[in-house]
Each structure stands twice: as C-alpha cells, then as structure tokens.
Amino acid sequence: MRATTLLNTVLGIKFTRVTGVEFTQDGLVCDVEPTTEIPCCGGCGRRVRKVYDQRKPRLWRHLDLAGMSLELRYAPRRLRCAACGVTTEMVPWADPMSWFTHAFEQTVGYLAQESSKTVVSTMMRVAWATVGAIIGRVVERMLPSDRLAGLTHIGVDELSYRKHHKYVTIVVDHMTGRVVWAREGKNAETLRSFFEELGTERCALIQAVTIDMSKAYISAVSESAPNAQIIFDRFHVQRLVHDALDEVRRAEVRTLEDSQERSALKNTRFALQKNPWNLTKIEQTKLTELPKTNATLYRAYLLKESFAAILDRRQPNVVLMKLEEWISWAKHSGLKPFARVARTIAQHLDGIVAYVATGLSNARSEGTNGKVRTITRRSYGLHGASALIALIHLCCSGLNLQPVHVLPRFHQN
Ligand SMILES: [Zn+2]
C-alpha cells in the first residue's frame, strides 16, 4: 500500500485527497488538495471557475498522528469571484481564516468544555490565547441560529471579569437553563440590543424576566417587553441586606478601642453572613454571645435573618404583609444602612413578591450561573470579552461536541 493511500484512509477528511508525504523536524507533513473540480469562493462559498493565481503553499495543523504532529500542506488558489472580487478559495478541511483543521478545532472545543486550561493547551500543543480564537470559530459554526425562538421566561444577569472592571450581560432561558445570548456591557443599551435582536413579536411573548434592581435593566425590560413581569432576583435582593449587615459590623468595629474586642468582632463576619444551619460550633458560640457583647450588631443580624425567612415563605400575600412590617422595623431600627435598604425594598416590592409567586430566580439556573463563574476564572489569558463570551456559549448553551473518531473507508480514492 502506498503511503498516500494509507494516509488518505487514516485521515479520512471529506473531499480531500493526500498527494504527498514528507517528514520534517517537527513531524509529518501531508500534501493535500480538494477533490472537487471547481473551487469555491472563501468569501461567499459559491463555485467560481475563474482562477486568478495560486498562492504559496501553507500549513494547517491537524490532529496528531500517534503522538506525532501532523500538518496539511496546500497552495490555495485565488479566485475572481463575481460577488466578492479576488478571494482565496475555500478548503474542505478548514475555515477560511483558520490555520487549524475542523477536526483539530472540534477536539479543542470538546476538551475546553470540560477540562482545565493546562489539559487543553498541553494535549493539543496550542497556546491558551489561540484556544480562545478556535473556540470562537467552533461556537460560530455550532450555535443554533434559532436559540432565541420560543423564549418566555428569561433571566438577565451581569458578569464581572478582569478584576471586576469589565462586564458581560448574559441572558438565560429559565426553561432550559441555557445561556441564549451574551454581550459586553451592563447598561440599558446592552440589554436593549438583546430585545432588538429578538424583534417585537418575540418580545411580546416574554412573560417573565428575572433581573437585579438596576435602573438600566428595569427600563430596558419595561420598554421592550411590555407583557413581561419583572421579578427581582432573590440573590441580588438578599445581597443588599447582607451588605447592610456588613456595613453595621464594620462601623461597630471602628467604635471599639480595645484591640482584642475589635478582632473578636472582626472575626464574626462569616458567622453573621452564613445561614444558621451552616454554622460551626465556634461560630454558634460567637453568635450566642452577640446579644450581650454587641446589641446593635445583633439587631442587624436579626434583620438579615428575618428577611431571608420572609422570602422562604410561599404565600405572596403573607410575604407582602411581612415585608411591609420588615421595612417599617428596618426604617426605625436606628441602623442607617438598613433604613437605606428598606427604602430600596419598598420601591421594588412588587418585583420582590413576584419571586415568591413564581419561584423564578437566576439562582434556579444556579448550575449555569456557577458554571459561568468558573468559566470566567478560566478565561484569564484569553483576549477580550468575545473570547469569554465564546467560552460561555461553548459550555453553557447546550452545544454537544464529540471527539473526532475516524473509521477506515476502503473504497475512497
Ligand atoms: Zn464570493
């Protein structure tokens, strides 16, 4: 069997024939060519008969062969396309702008869905930054074009990256738990561009949107999705109360002169923020002593705990009543941070009670949210928001990638 015949079978790339083989210092180089008679335009994909000239041979990385690096070599033709002008022909094994074959990119995508940066880079012998560009192309090829169809219940969340200086807005379909849309930015304009993409008809079908209490999101949703009920995400609402508690604690620490007392109070931070059933023995003791050691902080703690307990209840009318009581209590607690939070909560009461009525929150797709945050950490070293967005789509939009497995096809020429 000739080496080229053998490699034709082993590589099994569609519409591609191996014409020569050469070993170099780096590994194996296979000369290849498309089997189609008439070349296709790299710009529009149409068949073009007029060949302009032929470029110098160039290389594409393909999957390693038994641990040896393997590259395809071909001198692409330039075509005179009626629609695009002079363009380079499309090759059957790779995207027009890529130096990697489809099979290579698909494998990188498959690995990047599940494994660490190091595994992807080491196994595939590519820099992590290059992985970002590859994922971008994989996602573009695979992301279903109808992913915005049939949306009725969605969650909008912002994601900070680059040490919290930059943001990406993410839209999750509550029904499937999948990320359906993501874009850089977190202002009203960002979210508006999602609704624009959705179009008026599909916007009218949106029944519920979970968001945080930011004015930007509220105005974008109420303008663009007239039939949608706004639900304030429980996690974000509770965070306001947690932050108020922490503000009270820090203020109390500052009033103490004795350094031992100060550090004792400083150390209560985690005990105060935790759910009571998650407390360790030591933390429990700290909290038991709190009413005696610091009555102000204890009052703040009770406010935080009772707020969470209210949101745990099931009957919207009871929750509304209890929240009104809570607001009044917080306003008159003598704790400024809580009085402030109480005003915010009073302004957004409908959307908070809507959470109890519907049970919808961004935390419902917590699997997705947690995953998105892990992905953000993995995205360090990738270039810009677009690479992060591609990685989010790759891992959270339901793309099913499989490693490339080739079977021998003996009747191929
Ligand atoms: Zn063209």
Tab-separated table of C-alpha atoms and ligand atoms in Angstrom:
chain	number	residue	atom	x	y	z
A	1	MET	CA	0.000	0.000	0.000
A	2	ARG	CA	1.309	3.422	-0.917
A	3	ALA	CA	1.903	5.938	1.873
A	4	THR	CA	-0.545	8.430	0.353
A	5	THR	CA	-3.292	5.779	0.118
A	6	LEU	CA	-2.646	4.800	3.710
A	7	LEU	CA	-2.869	8.412	4.889
A	8	ASN	CA	-5.990	9.040	2.840
A	9	THR	CA	-7.677	6.276	4.800
A	10	VAL	CA	-6.192	7.240	8.154
A	11	LEU	CA	-7.055	10.934	7.896
A	12	GLY	CA	-10.451	10.357	6.288
A	13	ILE	CA	-11.057	14.072	5.629
A	14	LYS	CA	-14.036	14.644	3.353
A	15	PHE	CA	-13.437	15.985	-0.178
A	16	THR	CA	-9.691	15.880	0.426
A	17	ARG	CA	-7.004	13.741	-1.164
A	18	VAL	CA	-3.422	13.203	0.028
A	19	THR	CA	-0.906	13.690	-2.774
A	20	GLY	CA	2.414	13.501	-0.954
A	21	VAL	CA	4.078	12.866	2.398
A	22	GLU	CA	7.193	14.333	3.975
A	23	PHE	CA	8.831	14.060	7.379
A	24	THR	CA	10.203	17.311	8.766
A	25	GLN	CA	11.916	18.161	12.082
A	26	ASP	CA	8.534	18.905	13.638
A	27	GLY	CA	6.661	15.847	12.424
A	28	LEU	CA	4.704	14.716	9.436
A	29	VAL	CA	3.544	16.975	6.597
A	30	CYS	CA	0.902	15.712	4.181
A	31	ASP	CA	0.405	17.425	0.848
A	32	VAL	CA	-3.316	17.560	0.170
A	33	GLU	CA	-5.799	19.004	-2.317
A	34	PRO	CA	-9.565	19.332	-2.547
A	35	THR	CA	-11.229	16.598	-4.611
A	36	THR	CA	-13.829	18.972	-6.001
A	37	GLU	CA	-13.162	20.068	-9.579
A	38	ILE	CA	-14.402	23.629	-9.327
A	39	PRO	CA	-13.095	25.660	-6.390
A	40	CYS	CA	-15.420	27.564	-4.039
A	41	CYS	CA	-15.057	31.216	-3.031
A	42	GLY	CA	-13.755	31.703	0.540
A	43	GLY	CA	-15.975	34.761	0.878
A	44	CYS	CA	-19.420	33.583	-0.218
A	45	GLY	CA	-18.991	29.835	-0.769
A	46	ARG	CA	-20.154	29.965	-4.417
A	47	ARG	CA	-18.415	27.872	-7.062
A	48	VAL	CA	-16.051	30.021	-9.111
A	49	ARG	CA	-14.390	28.847	-12.332
A	50	LYS	CA	-12.084	31.831	-12.844
A	51	VAL	CA	-8.770	31.179	-11.105
A	52	TYR	CA	-6.760	34.359	-10.574
A	53	ASP	CA	-3.471	32.849	-9.389
A	54	GLN	CA	-2.073	30.356	-6.925
A	55	ARG	CA	-0.618	31.331	-3.570
A	56	LYS	CA	2.446	29.832	-1.894
A	57	PRO	CA	1.897	26.555	-0.023
A	58	ARG	CA	0.788	26.958	3.581
A	59	LEU	CA	0.238	24.642	6.538
A	60	TRP	CA	-2.789	23.662	8.640
A	61	ARG	CA	-2.429	21.842	11.960
A	62	HIS	CA	-4.378	18.587	12.000
A	63	LEU	CA	-4.823	16.108	14.882
A	64	ASP	CA	-1.581	14.436	15.957
A	65	LEU	CA	-0.924	11.050	14.409
A	66	ALA	CA	0.117	8.545	17.082
A	67	GLY	CA	1.622	11.378	19.108
A	68	MET	CA	3.391	12.945	16.142
A	69	SER	CA	2.475	16.419	14.976
A	70	LEU	CA	0.695	16.326	11.639
A	71	GLU	CA	0.198	19.197	9.240
A	72	LEU	CA	-1.593	19.509	5.926
A	73	ARG	CA	0.131	21.454	3.138
A	74	TYR	CA	-1.593	23.066	0.208
A	75	ALA	CA	-1.155	26.056	-2.080
A	76	PRO	CA	-4.641	27.616	-2.220
A	77	ARG	CA	-5.823	29.255	-5.417
A	78	ARG	CA	-7.045	32.803	-5.567
A	79	LEU	CA	-10.311	33.207	-7.412
A	80	ARG	CA	-12.023	36.030	-9.202
A	81	CYS	CA	-15.495	35.860	-7.657
A	82	ALA	CA	-18.245	37.886	-9.323
A	83	ALA	CA	-19.647	38.849	-5.930
A	84	CYS	CA	-16.525	39.209	-3.738
A	85	GLY	CA	-13.732	40.164	-6.134
A	86	VAL	CA	-10.389	38.382	-5.726
A	87	THR	CA	-10.613	35.910	-2.816
A	88	THR	CA	-8.813	32.817	-1.618
A	89	GLU	CA	-10.601	29.521	-2.267
A	90	MET	CA	-12.380	27.675	0.497
A	91	VAL	CA	-10.685	24.443	1.536
A	92	PRO	CA	-12.791	21.481	2.703
A	93	TRP	CA	-10.703	20.820	5.827
A	94	ALA	CA	-10.685	24.268	7.499
A	95	ASP	CA	-12.432	27.606	7.975
A	96	PRO	CA	-11.231	30.412	5.668
A	97	MET	CA	-9.453	32.315	8.457
A	98	SER	CA	-8.087	29.341	10.360
A	99	TRP	CA	-4.702	27.639	10.452
A	100	PHE	CA	-6.244	24.561	12.065
A	101	THR	CA	-8.411	21.846	10.537
A	102	HIS	CA	-12.054	21.430	11.537
A	103	ALA	CA	-11.219	18.138	13.264
A	104	PHE	CA	-8.488	19.853	15.314
A	105	GLU	CA	-10.801	22.720	16.296
A	106	GLN	CA	-13.622	20.369	17.237
A	107	THR	CA	-11.286	18.416	19.522
A	108	VAL	CA	-10.085	21.634	21.175
A	109	GLY	CA	-13.731	22.626	21.687
A	110	TYR	CA	-14.601	19.247	23.175
A	111	LEU	CA	-11.692	19.414	25.616
A	112	ALA	CA	-12.313	23.068	26.536
A	113	GLN	CA	-15.904	22.236	27.536
A	114	GLU	CA	-14.790	20.004	30.369
A	115	SER	CA	-11.100	20.200	31.151
A	116	SER	CA	-8.659	22.734	32.503
A	117	LYS	CA	-6.613	25.258	30.577
A	118	THR	CA	-3.484	23.185	31.105
A	119	VAL	CA	-5.032	19.995	29.751
A	120	VAL	CA	-6.296	21.709	26.604
A	121	SER	CA	-3.040	23.544	25.901
A	122	THR	CA	-0.751	20.624	26.721
A	123	MET	CA	-2.704	17.921	24.938
A	124	MET	CA	-3.312	19.954	21.812
A	125	ARG	CA	0.032	21.838	21.922
A	126	VAL	CA	-1.536	25.258	21.402
A	127	ALA	CA	-1.291	28.458	23.444
A	128	TRP	CA	-4.354	29.241	25.603
A	129	ALA	CA	-4.870	32.505	23.689
A	130	THR	CA	-5.092	30.501	20.456
A	131	VAL	CA	-7.646	28.221	22.123
A	132	GLY	CA	-9.809	31.351	22.561
A	133	ALA	CA	-9.784	32.074	18.820
A	134	ILE	CA	-10.513	28.426	17.992
A	135	ILE	CA	-13.475	28.310	20.388
A	136	GLY	CA	-14.858	31.455	18.748
A	137	ARG	CA	-14.986	29.668	15.393
A	138	VAL	CA	-16.360	26.408	16.833
A	139	VAL	CA	-19.174	28.304	18.564
A	140	GLU	CA	-19.975	30.278	15.432
A	141	ARG	CA	-20.266	27.050	13.426
A	142	MET	CA	-22.314	25.192	16.035
A	143	LEU	CA	-24.501	27.682	17.874
A	144	PRO	CA	-28.095	27.056	16.726
A	145	SER	CA	-29.465	30.027	14.803
A	146	ASP	CA	-32.918	29.570	16.386
A	147	ARG	CA	-31.754	29.768	20.005
A	148	LEU	CA	-33.846	32.911	20.566
A	149	ALA	CA	-37.021	31.167	19.394
A	150	GLY	CA	-39.796	30.375	21.872
A	151	LEU	CA	-38.377	32.295	24.836
A	152	THR	CA	-40.984	33.003	27.548
A	153	HIS	CA	-39.144	33.097	30.885
A	154	ILE	CA	-35.671	34.563	30.926
A	155	GLY	CA	-33.066	35.641	33.441
A	156	VAL	CA	-30.718	38.551	32.871
A	157	ASP	CA	-27.501	38.711	34.823
A	158	GLU	CA	-24.313	40.679	34.702
A	159	LEU	CA	-20.972	39.011	34.986
A	160	SER	CA	-17.862	40.872	36.005
A	161	TYR	CA	-14.443	39.906	34.762
A	162	ARG	CA	-10.955	41.443	34.592
A	163	LYS	CA	-10.904	42.118	38.340
A	164	HIS	CA	-14.475	43.421	38.238
A	165	HIS	CA	-13.725	46.314	35.899
A	166	LYS	CA	-15.492	44.900	32.860
A	167	TYR	CA	-18.912	43.360	32.431
A	168	VAL	CA	-20.790	40.965	30.226
A	169	THR	CA	-24.608	40.791	30.202
A	170	ILE	CA	-25.963	37.260	29.958
A	171	VAL	CA	-29.486	36.096	29.100
A	172	VAL	CA	-30.509	32.631	30.317
A	173	ASP	CA	-33.599	30.700	29.207
A	174	HIS	CA	-35.187	29.615	32.504
A	175	MET	CA	-36.938	26.708	30.783
A	176	THR	CA	-33.757	25.049	29.536
A	177	GLY	CA	-31.174	26.621	31.853
A	178	ARG	CA	-29.133	27.541	28.789
A	179	VAL	CA	-27.343	30.778	28.007
A	180	VAL	CA	-29.006	32.080	24.853
A	181	TRP	CA	-27.335	35.455	24.500
A	182	ALA	CA	-24.304	37.331	25.849
A	183	ARG	CA	-22.735	40.679	25.117
A	184	GLU	CA	-20.122	43.013	26.575
A	185	GLY	CA	-21.515	45.777	28.818
A	186	LYS	CA	-24.186	46.049	31.506
A	187	ASN	CA	-26.196	49.150	30.735
A	188	ALA	CA	-29.698	49.615	29.339
A	189	GLU	CA	-28.244	49.825	25.840
A	190	THR	CA	-26.686	46.380	26.183
A	191	LEU	CA	-29.966	44.736	27.164
A	192	ARG	CA	-31.889	46.749	24.591
A	193	SER	CA	-29.739	45.254	21.856
A	194	PHE	CA	-30.889	41.806	23.021
A	195	PHE	CA	-34.536	42.803	22.677
A	196	GLU	CA	-33.810	44.351	19.279
A	197	GLU	CA	-32.329	41.071	18.120
A	198	LEU	CA	-35.387	39.281	19.476
A	199	GLY	CA	-37.769	41.506	17.499
A	200	THR	CA	-41.113	42.987	18.543
A	201	GLU	CA	-43.143	39.818	18.016
A	202	ARG	CA	-40.954	37.576	20.109
A	203	CYS	CA	-40.540	40.310	22.765
A	204	ALA	CA	-44.319	40.262	23.215
A	205	LEU	CA	-44.134	36.538	24.064
A	206	ILE	CA	-41.823	37.096	27.024
A	207	GLN	CA	-43.849	36.509	30.199
A	208	ALA	CA	-41.264	36.934	32.931
A	209	VAL	CA	-37.791	38.367	33.332
A	210	THR	CA	-35.625	37.983	36.411
A	211	ILE	CA	-33.161	40.845	36.892
A	212	ASP	CA	-31.322	42.668	39.637
A	213	MET	CA	-32.706	46.011	40.802
A	214	SER	CA	-30.576	48.131	38.486
A	215	LYS	CA	-32.402	51.008	36.819
A	216	ALA	CA	-30.753	50.203	33.493
A	217	TYR	CA	-32.223	46.708	33.284
A	218	ILE	CA	-35.632	47.769	34.642
A	219	SER	CA	-36.055	50.440	31.998
A	220	ALA	CA	-34.837	48.195	29.162
A	221	VAL	CA	-37.263	45.405	30.153
A	222	SER	CA	-40.295	47.622	30.693
A	223	GLU	CA	-39.737	49.428	27.389
A	224	SER	CA	-39.048	46.387	25.239
A	225	ALA	CA	-41.019	43.501	26.740
A	226	PRO	CA	-44.423	45.013	27.550
A	227	ASN	CA	-46.047	41.737	28.655
A	228	ALA	CA	-43.212	40.602	30.890
A	229	GLN	CA	-43.491	40.528	34.633
A	230	ILE	CA	-40.349	41.879	36.243
A	231	ILE	CA	-39.036	39.639	39.000
A	232	PHE	CA	-36.178	40.809	41.144
A	233	ASP	CA	-33.632	38.119	41.590
A	234	ARG	CA	-33.639	36.844	45.162
A	235	PHE	CA	-29.887	36.559	45.332
A	236	HIS	CA	-29.395	40.210	44.428
A	237	VAL	CA	-32.121	41.398	46.827
A	238	GLN	CA	-30.641	39.439	49.709
A	239	ARG	CA	-27.177	40.694	48.920
A	240	LEU	CA	-28.329	44.253	49.664
A	241	VAL	CA	-29.350	43.133	53.151
A	242	HIS	CA	-26.083	41.223	53.634
A	243	ASP	CA	-24.115	44.313	52.619
A	244	ALA	CA	-26.069	46.438	55.121
A	245	LEU	CA	-25.235	43.950	57.873
A	246	ASP	CA	-21.572	44.103	56.959
A	247	GLU	CA	-21.637	47.899	56.985
A	248	VAL	CA	-23.067	47.867	60.525
A	249	ARG	CA	-20.388	45.371	61.625
A	250	ARG	CA	-17.569	47.493	60.236
A	251	ALA	CA	-18.961	50.624	61.878
A	252	GLU	CA	-19.137	48.758	65.203
A	253	VAL	CA	-15.548	47.557	64.840
A	254	ARG	CA	-14.430	51.158	64.372
A	255	THR	CA	-16.075	52.272	67.633
A	256	LEU	CA	-14.124	49.760	69.719
A	257	GLU	CA	-10.873	50.836	71.328
A	258	ASP	CA	-9.758	47.564	72.823
A	259	SER	CA	-7.822	45.645	70.165
A	260	GLN	CA	-8.916	42.256	71.464
A	261	GLU	CA	-12.583	43.197	71.282
A	262	ARG	CA	-12.021	44.638	67.824
A	263	SER	CA	-10.540	41.490	66.393
A	264	ALA	CA	-13.226	39.394	68.087
A	265	LEU	CA	-15.887	41.433	66.319
A	266	LYS	CA	-13.984	41.369	63.029
A	267	ASN	CA	-13.990	37.606	63.201
A	268	THR	CA	-17.772	37.417	63.363
A	269	ARG	CA	-18.075	38.370	59.694
A	270	PHE	CA	-18.573	34.892	58.245
A	271	ALA	CA	-20.718	33.692	61.122
A	272	LEU	CA	-23.045	36.648	60.569
A	273	GLN	CA	-23.402	36.127	56.825
A	274	LYS	CA	-23.901	32.374	56.923
A	275	ASN	CA	-27.193	30.552	57.055
A	276	PRO	CA	-27.704	29.466	60.694
A	277	TRP	CA	-27.781	25.753	59.787
A	278	ASN	CA	-24.315	26.021	58.249
A	279	LEU	CA	-22.652	27.448	61.355
A	280	THR	CA	-19.747	25.680	63.014
A	281	LYS	CA	-19.679	25.186	66.808
A	282	ILE	CA	-17.293	28.128	67.305
A	283	GLU	CA	-19.427	30.380	65.121
A	284	GLN	CA	-22.536	29.344	67.036
A	285	THR	CA	-20.889	30.353	70.307
A	286	LYS	CA	-19.886	33.719	68.861
A	287	LEU	CA	-23.477	34.401	67.835
A	288	THR	CA	-24.919	33.228	71.149
A	289	GLU	CA	-22.784	35.798	72.936
A	290	LEU	CA	-23.570	38.562	70.467
A	291	PRO	CA	-26.732	39.910	72.189
A	292	LYS	CA	-24.608	40.575	75.302
A	293	THR	CA	-21.431	41.782	73.580
A	294	ASN	CA	-22.955	43.945	70.863
A	295	ALA	CA	-26.687	44.600	70.864
A	296	THR	CA	-26.550	46.847	67.770
A	297	LEU	CA	-24.905	44.217	65.624
A	298	TYR	CA	-27.272	41.591	66.979
A	299	ARG	CA	-30.215	43.731	65.879
A	300	ALA	CA	-28.742	43.948	62.398
A	301	TYR	CA	-28.238	40.186	62.387
A	302	LEU	CA	-31.883	39.583	63.295
A	303	LEU	CA	-32.982	41.895	60.494
A	304	LYS	CA	-30.929	39.934	57.990
A	305	GLU	CA	-32.169	36.563	59.233
A	306	SER	CA	-35.813	37.541	59.320
A	307	PHE	CA	-35.594	38.977	55.817
A	308	ALA	CA	-34.371	35.632	54.478
A	309	ALA	CA	-37.094	33.824	56.424
A	310	ILE	CA	-39.774	36.019	54.852
A	311	LEU	CA	-38.563	35.196	51.338
A	312	ASP	CA	-38.655	31.491	52.193
A	313	ARG	CA	-42.417	31.645	52.672
A	314	ARG	CA	-44.803	30.506	49.957
A	315	GLN	CA	-47.885	32.761	50.104
A	316	PRO	CA	-47.394	36.052	48.219
A	317	ASN	CA	-49.973	37.979	50.296
A	318	VAL	CA	-48.328	36.907	53.550
A	319	VAL	CA	-44.907	37.820	52.165
A	320	LEU	CA	-46.159	41.251	51.153
A	321	MET	CA	-47.529	41.866	54.637
A	322	LYS	CA	-44.376	40.592	56.360
A	323	LEU	CA	-42.133	42.620	54.070
A	324	GLU	CA	-44.063	45.794	54.917
A	325	GLU	CA	-43.567	45.033	58.605
A	326	TRP	CA	-39.876	44.375	57.977
A	327	ILE	CA	-39.492	47.676	56.094
A	328	SER	CA	-41.007	49.570	58.991
A	329	TRP	CA	-38.804	47.728	61.509
A	330	ALA	CA	-35.662	48.402	59.437
A	331	LYS	CA	-36.510	52.074	58.979
A	332	HIS	CA	-36.892	52.525	62.730
A	333	SER	CA	-34.010	50.280	63.744
A	334	GLY	CA	-31.621	53.186	64.167
A	335	LEU	CA	-29.301	51.462	61.704
A	336	LYS	CA	-28.688	53.750	58.758
A	337	PRO	CA	-27.603	51.071	56.243
A	338	PHE	CA	-30.826	49.144	56.963
A	339	ALA	CA	-33.015	52.234	56.687
A	340	ARG	CA	-31.484	52.792	53.248
A	341	VAL	CA	-32.058	49.175	52.126
A	342	ALA	CA	-35.635	49.368	53.463
A	343	ARG	CA	-36.348	52.318	51.162
A	344	THR	CA	-34.967	50.428	48.147
A	345	ILE	CA	-37.007	47.366	49.013
A	346	ALA	CA	-40.159	49.435	49.461
A	347	GLN	CA	-39.658	50.856	45.970
A	348	HIS	CA	-39.289	47.401	44.422
A	349	LEU	CA	-41.844	45.486	46.462
A	350	ASP	CA	-43.915	44.130	43.543
A	351	GLY	CA	-40.949	42.569	41.812
A	352	ILE	CA	-39.707	41.033	45.071
A	353	VAL	CA	-43.084	39.481	45.891
A	354	ALA	CA	-43.243	38.230	42.276
A	355	TYR	CA	-40.329	35.959	43.147
A	356	VAL	CA	-42.450	34.237	45.789
A	357	ALA	CA	-45.415	33.929	43.413
A	358	THR	CA	-43.411	32.421	40.552
A	359	GLY	CA	-40.441	30.820	42.297
A	360	LEU	CA	-38.283	32.151	39.466
A	361	SER	CA	-34.821	33.445	40.199
A	362	ASN	CA	-31.491	33.460	38.488
A	363	ALA	CA	-30.360	31.009	41.133
A	364	ARG	CA	-32.811	28.497	39.639
A	365	SER	CA	-30.349	28.144	36.854
A	366	GLU	CA	-27.666	28.036	39.537
A	367	GLY	CA	-25.871	25.242	37.731
A	368	THR	CA	-25.464	27.570	34.784
A	369	ASN	CA	-24.532	30.529	36.976
A	370	GLY	CA	-21.894	28.629	38.904
A	371	LYS	CA	-20.524	27.267	35.672
A	372	VAL	CA	-20.375	30.731	34.126
A	373	ARG	CA	-18.353	31.988	37.101
A	374	THR	CA	-15.901	29.105	36.885
A	375	ILE	CA	-15.537	29.846	33.190
A	376	THR	CA	-14.700	33.473	33.935
A	377	ARG	CA	-11.787	32.337	36.046
A	378	ARG	CA	-10.626	30.047	33.250
A	379	SER	CA	-10.855	32.862	30.736
A	380	TYR	CA	-7.799	34.691	32.143
A	381	GLY	CA	-5.287	34.957	29.346
A	382	LEU	CA	-7.927	34.969	26.640
A	383	HIS	CA	-8.266	38.111	24.596
A	384	GLY	CA	-11.216	40.305	25.474
A	385	ALA	CA	-14.906	39.854	26.023
A	386	SER	CA	-15.539	37.991	22.768
A	387	ALA	CA	-13.339	35.054	23.833
A	388	LEU	CA	-15.072	34.923	27.218
A	389	ILE	CA	-18.490	35.021	25.532
A	390	ALA	CA	-17.456	32.224	23.164
A	391	LEU	CA	-16.319	30.113	26.133
A	392	ILE	CA	-19.646	30.772	27.894
A	393	HIS	CA	-21.586	29.667	24.818
A	394	LEU	CA	-19.338	26.647	24.396
A	395	CYS	CA	-20.029	25.434	27.929
A	396	CYS	CA	-23.499	26.781	28.783
A	397	SER	CA	-25.558	26.854	25.575
A	398	GLY	CA	-26.128	23.117	25.215
A	399	LEU	CA	-23.579	22.520	22.441
A	400	ASN	CA	-22.886	18.832	22.022
A	401	LEU	CA	-19.288	18.337	20.897
A	402	GLN	CA	-17.723	14.951	20.426
A	403	PRO	CA	-14.108	13.969	19.857
A	404	VAL	CA	-13.293	13.110	16.256
A	405	HIS	CA	-13.276	9.373	15.574
A	406	VAL	CA	-12.340	8.144	12.091
A	407	LEU	CA	-13.310	4.752	10.660
A	408	PRO	CA	-11.421	3.278	7.695
A	409	ARG	CA	-13.242	3.729	4.401
A	410	PHE	CA	-11.648	1.384	1.909
A	411	HIS	CA	-13.475	2.494	-1.201
A	412	GLN	CA	-12.306	6.069	-1.093
A	413	ASN	CA	-9.992	7.233	-3.844
B	1	ZN	ZN	-17.557	35.104	-3.403
